[in-house]
Coordinates of N, CA and C in Angstrom, one line a residue:
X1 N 61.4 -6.6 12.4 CA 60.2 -7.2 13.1 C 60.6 -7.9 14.4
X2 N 61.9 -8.6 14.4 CA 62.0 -9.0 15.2 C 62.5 -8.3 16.8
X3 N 62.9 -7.1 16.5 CA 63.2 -6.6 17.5 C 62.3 -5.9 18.3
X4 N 61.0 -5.5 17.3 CA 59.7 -5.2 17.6 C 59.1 -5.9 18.7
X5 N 59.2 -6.9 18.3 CA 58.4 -7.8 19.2 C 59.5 -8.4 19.8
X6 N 60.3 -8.3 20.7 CA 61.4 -7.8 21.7 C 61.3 -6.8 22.3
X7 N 61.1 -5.9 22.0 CA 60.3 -4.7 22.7 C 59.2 -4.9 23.4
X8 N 58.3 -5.3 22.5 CA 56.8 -5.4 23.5 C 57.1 -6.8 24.1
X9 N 57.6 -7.9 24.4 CA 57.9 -9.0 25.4 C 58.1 -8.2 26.6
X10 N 59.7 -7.6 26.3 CA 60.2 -6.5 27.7 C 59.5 -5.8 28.1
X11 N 58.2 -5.0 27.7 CA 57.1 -4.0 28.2 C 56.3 -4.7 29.1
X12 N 56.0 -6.3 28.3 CA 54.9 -7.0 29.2 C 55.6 -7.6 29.9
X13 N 56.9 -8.0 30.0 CA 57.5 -8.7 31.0 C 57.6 -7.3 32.3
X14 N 57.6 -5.9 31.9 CA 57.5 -5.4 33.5 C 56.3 -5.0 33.6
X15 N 55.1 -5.5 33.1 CA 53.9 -5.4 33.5 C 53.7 -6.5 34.3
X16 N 54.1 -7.5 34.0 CA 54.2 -8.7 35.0 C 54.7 -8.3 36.0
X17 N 55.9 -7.9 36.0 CA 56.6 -7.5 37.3 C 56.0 -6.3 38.3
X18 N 55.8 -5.6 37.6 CA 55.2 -4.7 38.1 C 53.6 -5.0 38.7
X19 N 52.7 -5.9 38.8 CA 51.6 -6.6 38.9 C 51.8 -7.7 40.4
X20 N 53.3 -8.2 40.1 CA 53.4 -8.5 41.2 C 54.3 -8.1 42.4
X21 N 54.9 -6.9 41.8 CA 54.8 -5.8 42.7 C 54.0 -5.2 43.5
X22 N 52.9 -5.4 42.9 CA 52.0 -4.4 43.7 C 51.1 -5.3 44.4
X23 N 50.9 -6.9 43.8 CA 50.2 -7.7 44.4 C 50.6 -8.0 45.8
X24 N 52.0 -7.9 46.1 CA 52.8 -8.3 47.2 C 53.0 -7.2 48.0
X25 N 52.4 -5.9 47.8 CA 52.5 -4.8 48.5 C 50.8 -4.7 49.0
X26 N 50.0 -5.1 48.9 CA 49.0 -4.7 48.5 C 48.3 -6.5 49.9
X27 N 49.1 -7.1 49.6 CA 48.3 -7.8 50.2 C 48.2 -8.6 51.7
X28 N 46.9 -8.8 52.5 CA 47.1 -8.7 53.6 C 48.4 -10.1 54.3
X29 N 49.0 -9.3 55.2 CA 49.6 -10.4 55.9 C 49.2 -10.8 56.8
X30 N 49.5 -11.8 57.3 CA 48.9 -12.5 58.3 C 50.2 -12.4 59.9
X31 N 51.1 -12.2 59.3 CA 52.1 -11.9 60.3 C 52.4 -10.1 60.4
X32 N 51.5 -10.2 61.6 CA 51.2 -8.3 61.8 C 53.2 -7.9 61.8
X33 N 54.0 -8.7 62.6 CA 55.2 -8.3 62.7 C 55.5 -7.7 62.0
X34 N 55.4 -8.2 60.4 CA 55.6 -7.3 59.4 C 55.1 -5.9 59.0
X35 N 55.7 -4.7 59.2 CA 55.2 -3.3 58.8 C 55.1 -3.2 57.7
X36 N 54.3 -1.7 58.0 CA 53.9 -1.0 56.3 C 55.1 -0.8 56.2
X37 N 56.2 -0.1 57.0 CA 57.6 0.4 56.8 C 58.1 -0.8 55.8
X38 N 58.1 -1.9 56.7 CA 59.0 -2.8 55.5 C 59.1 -3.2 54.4
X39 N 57.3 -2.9 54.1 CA 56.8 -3.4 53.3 C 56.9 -2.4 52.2
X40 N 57.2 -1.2 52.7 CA 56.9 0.1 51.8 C 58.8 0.0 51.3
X41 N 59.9 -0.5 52.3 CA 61.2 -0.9 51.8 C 61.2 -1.9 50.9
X42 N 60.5 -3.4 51.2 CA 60.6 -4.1 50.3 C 60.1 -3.7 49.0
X43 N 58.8 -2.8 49.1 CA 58.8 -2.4 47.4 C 59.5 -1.3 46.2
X44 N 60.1 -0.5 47.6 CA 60.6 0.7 47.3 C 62.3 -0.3 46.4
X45 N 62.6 -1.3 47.0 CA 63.9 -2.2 46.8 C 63.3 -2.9 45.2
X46 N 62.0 -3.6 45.1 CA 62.2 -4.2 44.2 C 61.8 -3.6 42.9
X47 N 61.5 -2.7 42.9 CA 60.8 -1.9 41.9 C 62.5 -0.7 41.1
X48 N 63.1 -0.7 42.2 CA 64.4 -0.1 41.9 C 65.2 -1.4 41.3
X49 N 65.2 -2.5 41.6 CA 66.2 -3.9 41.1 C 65.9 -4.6 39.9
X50 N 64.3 -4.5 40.0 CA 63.1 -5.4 38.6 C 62.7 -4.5 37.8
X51 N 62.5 -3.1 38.2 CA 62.1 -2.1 37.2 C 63.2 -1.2 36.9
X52 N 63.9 -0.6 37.4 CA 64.8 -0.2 37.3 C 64.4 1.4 37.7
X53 N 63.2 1.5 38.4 CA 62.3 2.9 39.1 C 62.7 3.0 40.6
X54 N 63.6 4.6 40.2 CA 63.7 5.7 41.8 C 62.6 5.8 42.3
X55 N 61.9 5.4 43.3 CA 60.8 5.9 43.8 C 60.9 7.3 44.3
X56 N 62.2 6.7 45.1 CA 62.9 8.5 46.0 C 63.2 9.3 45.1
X57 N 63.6 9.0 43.9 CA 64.2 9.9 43.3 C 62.5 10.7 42.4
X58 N 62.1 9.6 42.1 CA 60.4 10.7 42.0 C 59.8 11.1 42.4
X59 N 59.5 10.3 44.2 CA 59.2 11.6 44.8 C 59.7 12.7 45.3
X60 N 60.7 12.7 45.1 CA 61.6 14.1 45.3 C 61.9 15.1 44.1
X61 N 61.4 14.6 43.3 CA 61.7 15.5 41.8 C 60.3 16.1 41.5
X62 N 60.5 17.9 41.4 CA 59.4 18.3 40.8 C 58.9 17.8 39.6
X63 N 57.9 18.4 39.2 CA 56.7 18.0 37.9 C 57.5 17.9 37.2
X64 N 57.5 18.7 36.5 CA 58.2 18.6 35.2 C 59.8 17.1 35.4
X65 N 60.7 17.6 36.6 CA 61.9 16.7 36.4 C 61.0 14.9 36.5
X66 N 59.9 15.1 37.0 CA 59.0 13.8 37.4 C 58.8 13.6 36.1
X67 N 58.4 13.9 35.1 CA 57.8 13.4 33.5 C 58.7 13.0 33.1
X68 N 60.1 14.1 33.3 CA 61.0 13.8 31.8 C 61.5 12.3 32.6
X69 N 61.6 11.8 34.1 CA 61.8 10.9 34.7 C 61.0 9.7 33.4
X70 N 59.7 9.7 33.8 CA 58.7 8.8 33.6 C 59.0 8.7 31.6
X71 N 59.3 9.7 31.5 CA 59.5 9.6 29.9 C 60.9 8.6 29.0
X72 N 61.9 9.1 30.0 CA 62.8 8.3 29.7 C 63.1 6.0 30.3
X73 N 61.9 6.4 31.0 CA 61.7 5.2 31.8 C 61.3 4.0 31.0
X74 N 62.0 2.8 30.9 CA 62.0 1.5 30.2 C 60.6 0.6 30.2
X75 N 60.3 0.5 29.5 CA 58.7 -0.3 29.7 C 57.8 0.4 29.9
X76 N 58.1 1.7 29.3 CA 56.8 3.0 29.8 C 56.1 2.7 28.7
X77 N 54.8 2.0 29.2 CA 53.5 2.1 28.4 C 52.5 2.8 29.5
X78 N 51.5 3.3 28.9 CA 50.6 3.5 29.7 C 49.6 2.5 30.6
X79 N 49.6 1.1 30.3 CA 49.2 0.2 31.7 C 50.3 0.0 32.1
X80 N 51.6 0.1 32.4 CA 52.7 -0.2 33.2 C 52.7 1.1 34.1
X81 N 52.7 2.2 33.5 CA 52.7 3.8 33.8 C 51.5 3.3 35.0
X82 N 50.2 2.5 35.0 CA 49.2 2.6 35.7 C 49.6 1.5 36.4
X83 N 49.5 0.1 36.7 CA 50.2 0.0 37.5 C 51.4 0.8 38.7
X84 N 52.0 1.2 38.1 CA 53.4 1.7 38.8 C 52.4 2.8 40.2
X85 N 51.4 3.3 39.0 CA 50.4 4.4 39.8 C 49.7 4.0 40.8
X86 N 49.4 2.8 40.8 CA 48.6 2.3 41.4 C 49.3 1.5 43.0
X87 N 50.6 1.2 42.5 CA 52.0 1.3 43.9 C 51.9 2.3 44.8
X88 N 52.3 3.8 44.1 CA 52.4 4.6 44.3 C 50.7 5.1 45.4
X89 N 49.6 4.9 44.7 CA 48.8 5.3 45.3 C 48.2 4.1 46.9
X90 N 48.8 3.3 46.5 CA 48.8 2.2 48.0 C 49.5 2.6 48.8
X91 N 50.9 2.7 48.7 CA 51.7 3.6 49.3 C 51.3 4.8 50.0
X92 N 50.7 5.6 49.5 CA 49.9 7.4 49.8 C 49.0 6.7 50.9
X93 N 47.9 5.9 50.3 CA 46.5 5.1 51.2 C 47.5 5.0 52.9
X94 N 48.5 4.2 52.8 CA 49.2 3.2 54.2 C 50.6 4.2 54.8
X95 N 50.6 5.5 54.2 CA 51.8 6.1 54.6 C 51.5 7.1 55.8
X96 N 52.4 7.4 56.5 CA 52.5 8.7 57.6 C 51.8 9.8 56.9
X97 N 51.4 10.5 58.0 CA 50.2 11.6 57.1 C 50.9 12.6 56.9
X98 N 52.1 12.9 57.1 CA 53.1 14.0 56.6 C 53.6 13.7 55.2
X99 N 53.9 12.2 55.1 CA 54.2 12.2 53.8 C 53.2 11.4 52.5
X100 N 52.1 11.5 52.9 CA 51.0 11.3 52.3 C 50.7 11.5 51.6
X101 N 50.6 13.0 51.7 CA 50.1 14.2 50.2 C 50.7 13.7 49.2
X102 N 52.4 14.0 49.6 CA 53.3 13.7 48.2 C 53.0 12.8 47.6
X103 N 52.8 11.5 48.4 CA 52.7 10.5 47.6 C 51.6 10.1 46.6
X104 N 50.2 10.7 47.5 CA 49.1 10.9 46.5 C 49.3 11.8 45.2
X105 N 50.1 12.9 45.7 CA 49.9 13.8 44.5 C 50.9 13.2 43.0
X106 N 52.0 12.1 43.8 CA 52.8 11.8 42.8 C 52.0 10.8 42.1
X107 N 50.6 9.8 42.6 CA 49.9 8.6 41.9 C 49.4 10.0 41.1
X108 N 48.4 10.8 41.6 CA 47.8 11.0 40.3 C 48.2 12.0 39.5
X109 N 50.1 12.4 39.7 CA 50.7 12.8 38.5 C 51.0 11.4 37.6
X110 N 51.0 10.2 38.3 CA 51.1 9.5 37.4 C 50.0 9.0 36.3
X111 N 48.7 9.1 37.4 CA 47.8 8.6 36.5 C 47.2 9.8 35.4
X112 N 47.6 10.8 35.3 CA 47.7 12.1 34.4 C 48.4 11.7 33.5
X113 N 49.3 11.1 33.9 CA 50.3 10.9 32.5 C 49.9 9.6 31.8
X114 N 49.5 8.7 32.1 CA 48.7 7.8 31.1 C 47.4 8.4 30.8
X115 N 46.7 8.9 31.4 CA 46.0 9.4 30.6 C 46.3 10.2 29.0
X116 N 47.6 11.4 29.2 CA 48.2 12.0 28.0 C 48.8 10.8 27.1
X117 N 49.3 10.2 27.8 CA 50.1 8.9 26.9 C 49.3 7.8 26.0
X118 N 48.2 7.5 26.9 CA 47.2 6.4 26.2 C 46.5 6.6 25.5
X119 N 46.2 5.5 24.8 CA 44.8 6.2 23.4 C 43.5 5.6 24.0
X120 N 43.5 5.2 25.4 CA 41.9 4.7 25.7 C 41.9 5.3 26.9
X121 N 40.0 5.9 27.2 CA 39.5 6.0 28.1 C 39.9 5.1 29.2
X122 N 39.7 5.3 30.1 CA 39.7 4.5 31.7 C 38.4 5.1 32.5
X123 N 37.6 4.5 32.9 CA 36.4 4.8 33.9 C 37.1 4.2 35.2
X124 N 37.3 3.3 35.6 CA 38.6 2.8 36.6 C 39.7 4.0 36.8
X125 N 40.5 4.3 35.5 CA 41.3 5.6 36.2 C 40.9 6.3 36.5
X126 N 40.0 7.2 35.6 CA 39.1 8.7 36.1 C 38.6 8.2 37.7
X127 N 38.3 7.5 37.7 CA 37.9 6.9 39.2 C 38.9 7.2 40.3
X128 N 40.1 6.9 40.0 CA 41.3 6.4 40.7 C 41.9 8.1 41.2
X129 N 41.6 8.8 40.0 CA 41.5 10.5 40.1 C 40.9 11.2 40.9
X130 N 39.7 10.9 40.6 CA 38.8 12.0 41.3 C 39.4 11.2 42.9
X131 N 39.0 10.1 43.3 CA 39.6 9.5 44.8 C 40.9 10.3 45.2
X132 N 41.3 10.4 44.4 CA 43.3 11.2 45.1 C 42.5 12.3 45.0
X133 N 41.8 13.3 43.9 CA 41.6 14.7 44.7 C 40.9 14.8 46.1
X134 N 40.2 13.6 45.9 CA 39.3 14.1 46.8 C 39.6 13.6 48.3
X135 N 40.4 12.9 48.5 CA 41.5 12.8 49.5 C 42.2 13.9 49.8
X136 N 43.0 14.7 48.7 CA 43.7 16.1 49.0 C 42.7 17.1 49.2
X137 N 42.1 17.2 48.7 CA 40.9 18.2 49.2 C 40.8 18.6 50.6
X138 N 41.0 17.0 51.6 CA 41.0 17.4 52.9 C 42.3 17.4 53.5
X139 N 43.6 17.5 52.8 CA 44.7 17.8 53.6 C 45.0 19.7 52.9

């Protein structure tokens, strides 16, 4: 039992992390100096140091090498899985339009995969779906 719930601490401890991950990516600055670039380094850095997540290394890995990635990945629950997606898809929204697609197409492989993974509906995720197709639709 005890290790049990050691496990789920560590899951919600990178749901926290990951929450303020994305809060800090996500939110406006008031000092324009600072870029998306850096901002897309600073997260791309802490998500690799606190989470222990390649970003590069998933978006450069096809489908399939992208799951078995996300499969073997620490604290993979399916709201962690959504968060992380929800990085991922800020990222796509604020990125160069060459590398855009990828990035969108990798949020809603992510949010695909919580959907397989979780045992609850999302009207917020299905939401977050149809938005990424229909964003690709026009690239």
């Amino acid at each position: 039992m005890g290790q049990e719930d050691y496990l789920l601490l560590e899951i919600a401890k990178i749901g926290i992390m990951l929450r303020a991950i994305l809060n800090k990516f996500t939110r406006n600055e008031e000092n324009l100096a600072i870029t998306n670039e850096k901002r897309f380094e600073e997260t791309k850095e802490m998500l690799l140091n606190e989470a222990n997540f390649d970003l590069d290394k998933f978006i450069l890995s096809g489908e399939q090498d992208s799951t078995d990635y996300l499969s073997r990945l620490k604290g993979n629950s399916p709201e962690n899985m959504e968060l992380l997606a929800d990085i991922v898809f800020k990222i796509g929204l604020l990125d160069k339009p060459g590398e855009k697609r990828t990035y969108l197409q990798k949020a809603l492989q992510l949010y695909e995969f919580c959907n397989l993974t979780g045992k609850t509906y999302s009207i917020e995720r299905e939401s977050k779906i149809r938005t990424i197709k229909n964003i690709l639709e026009k690239y």
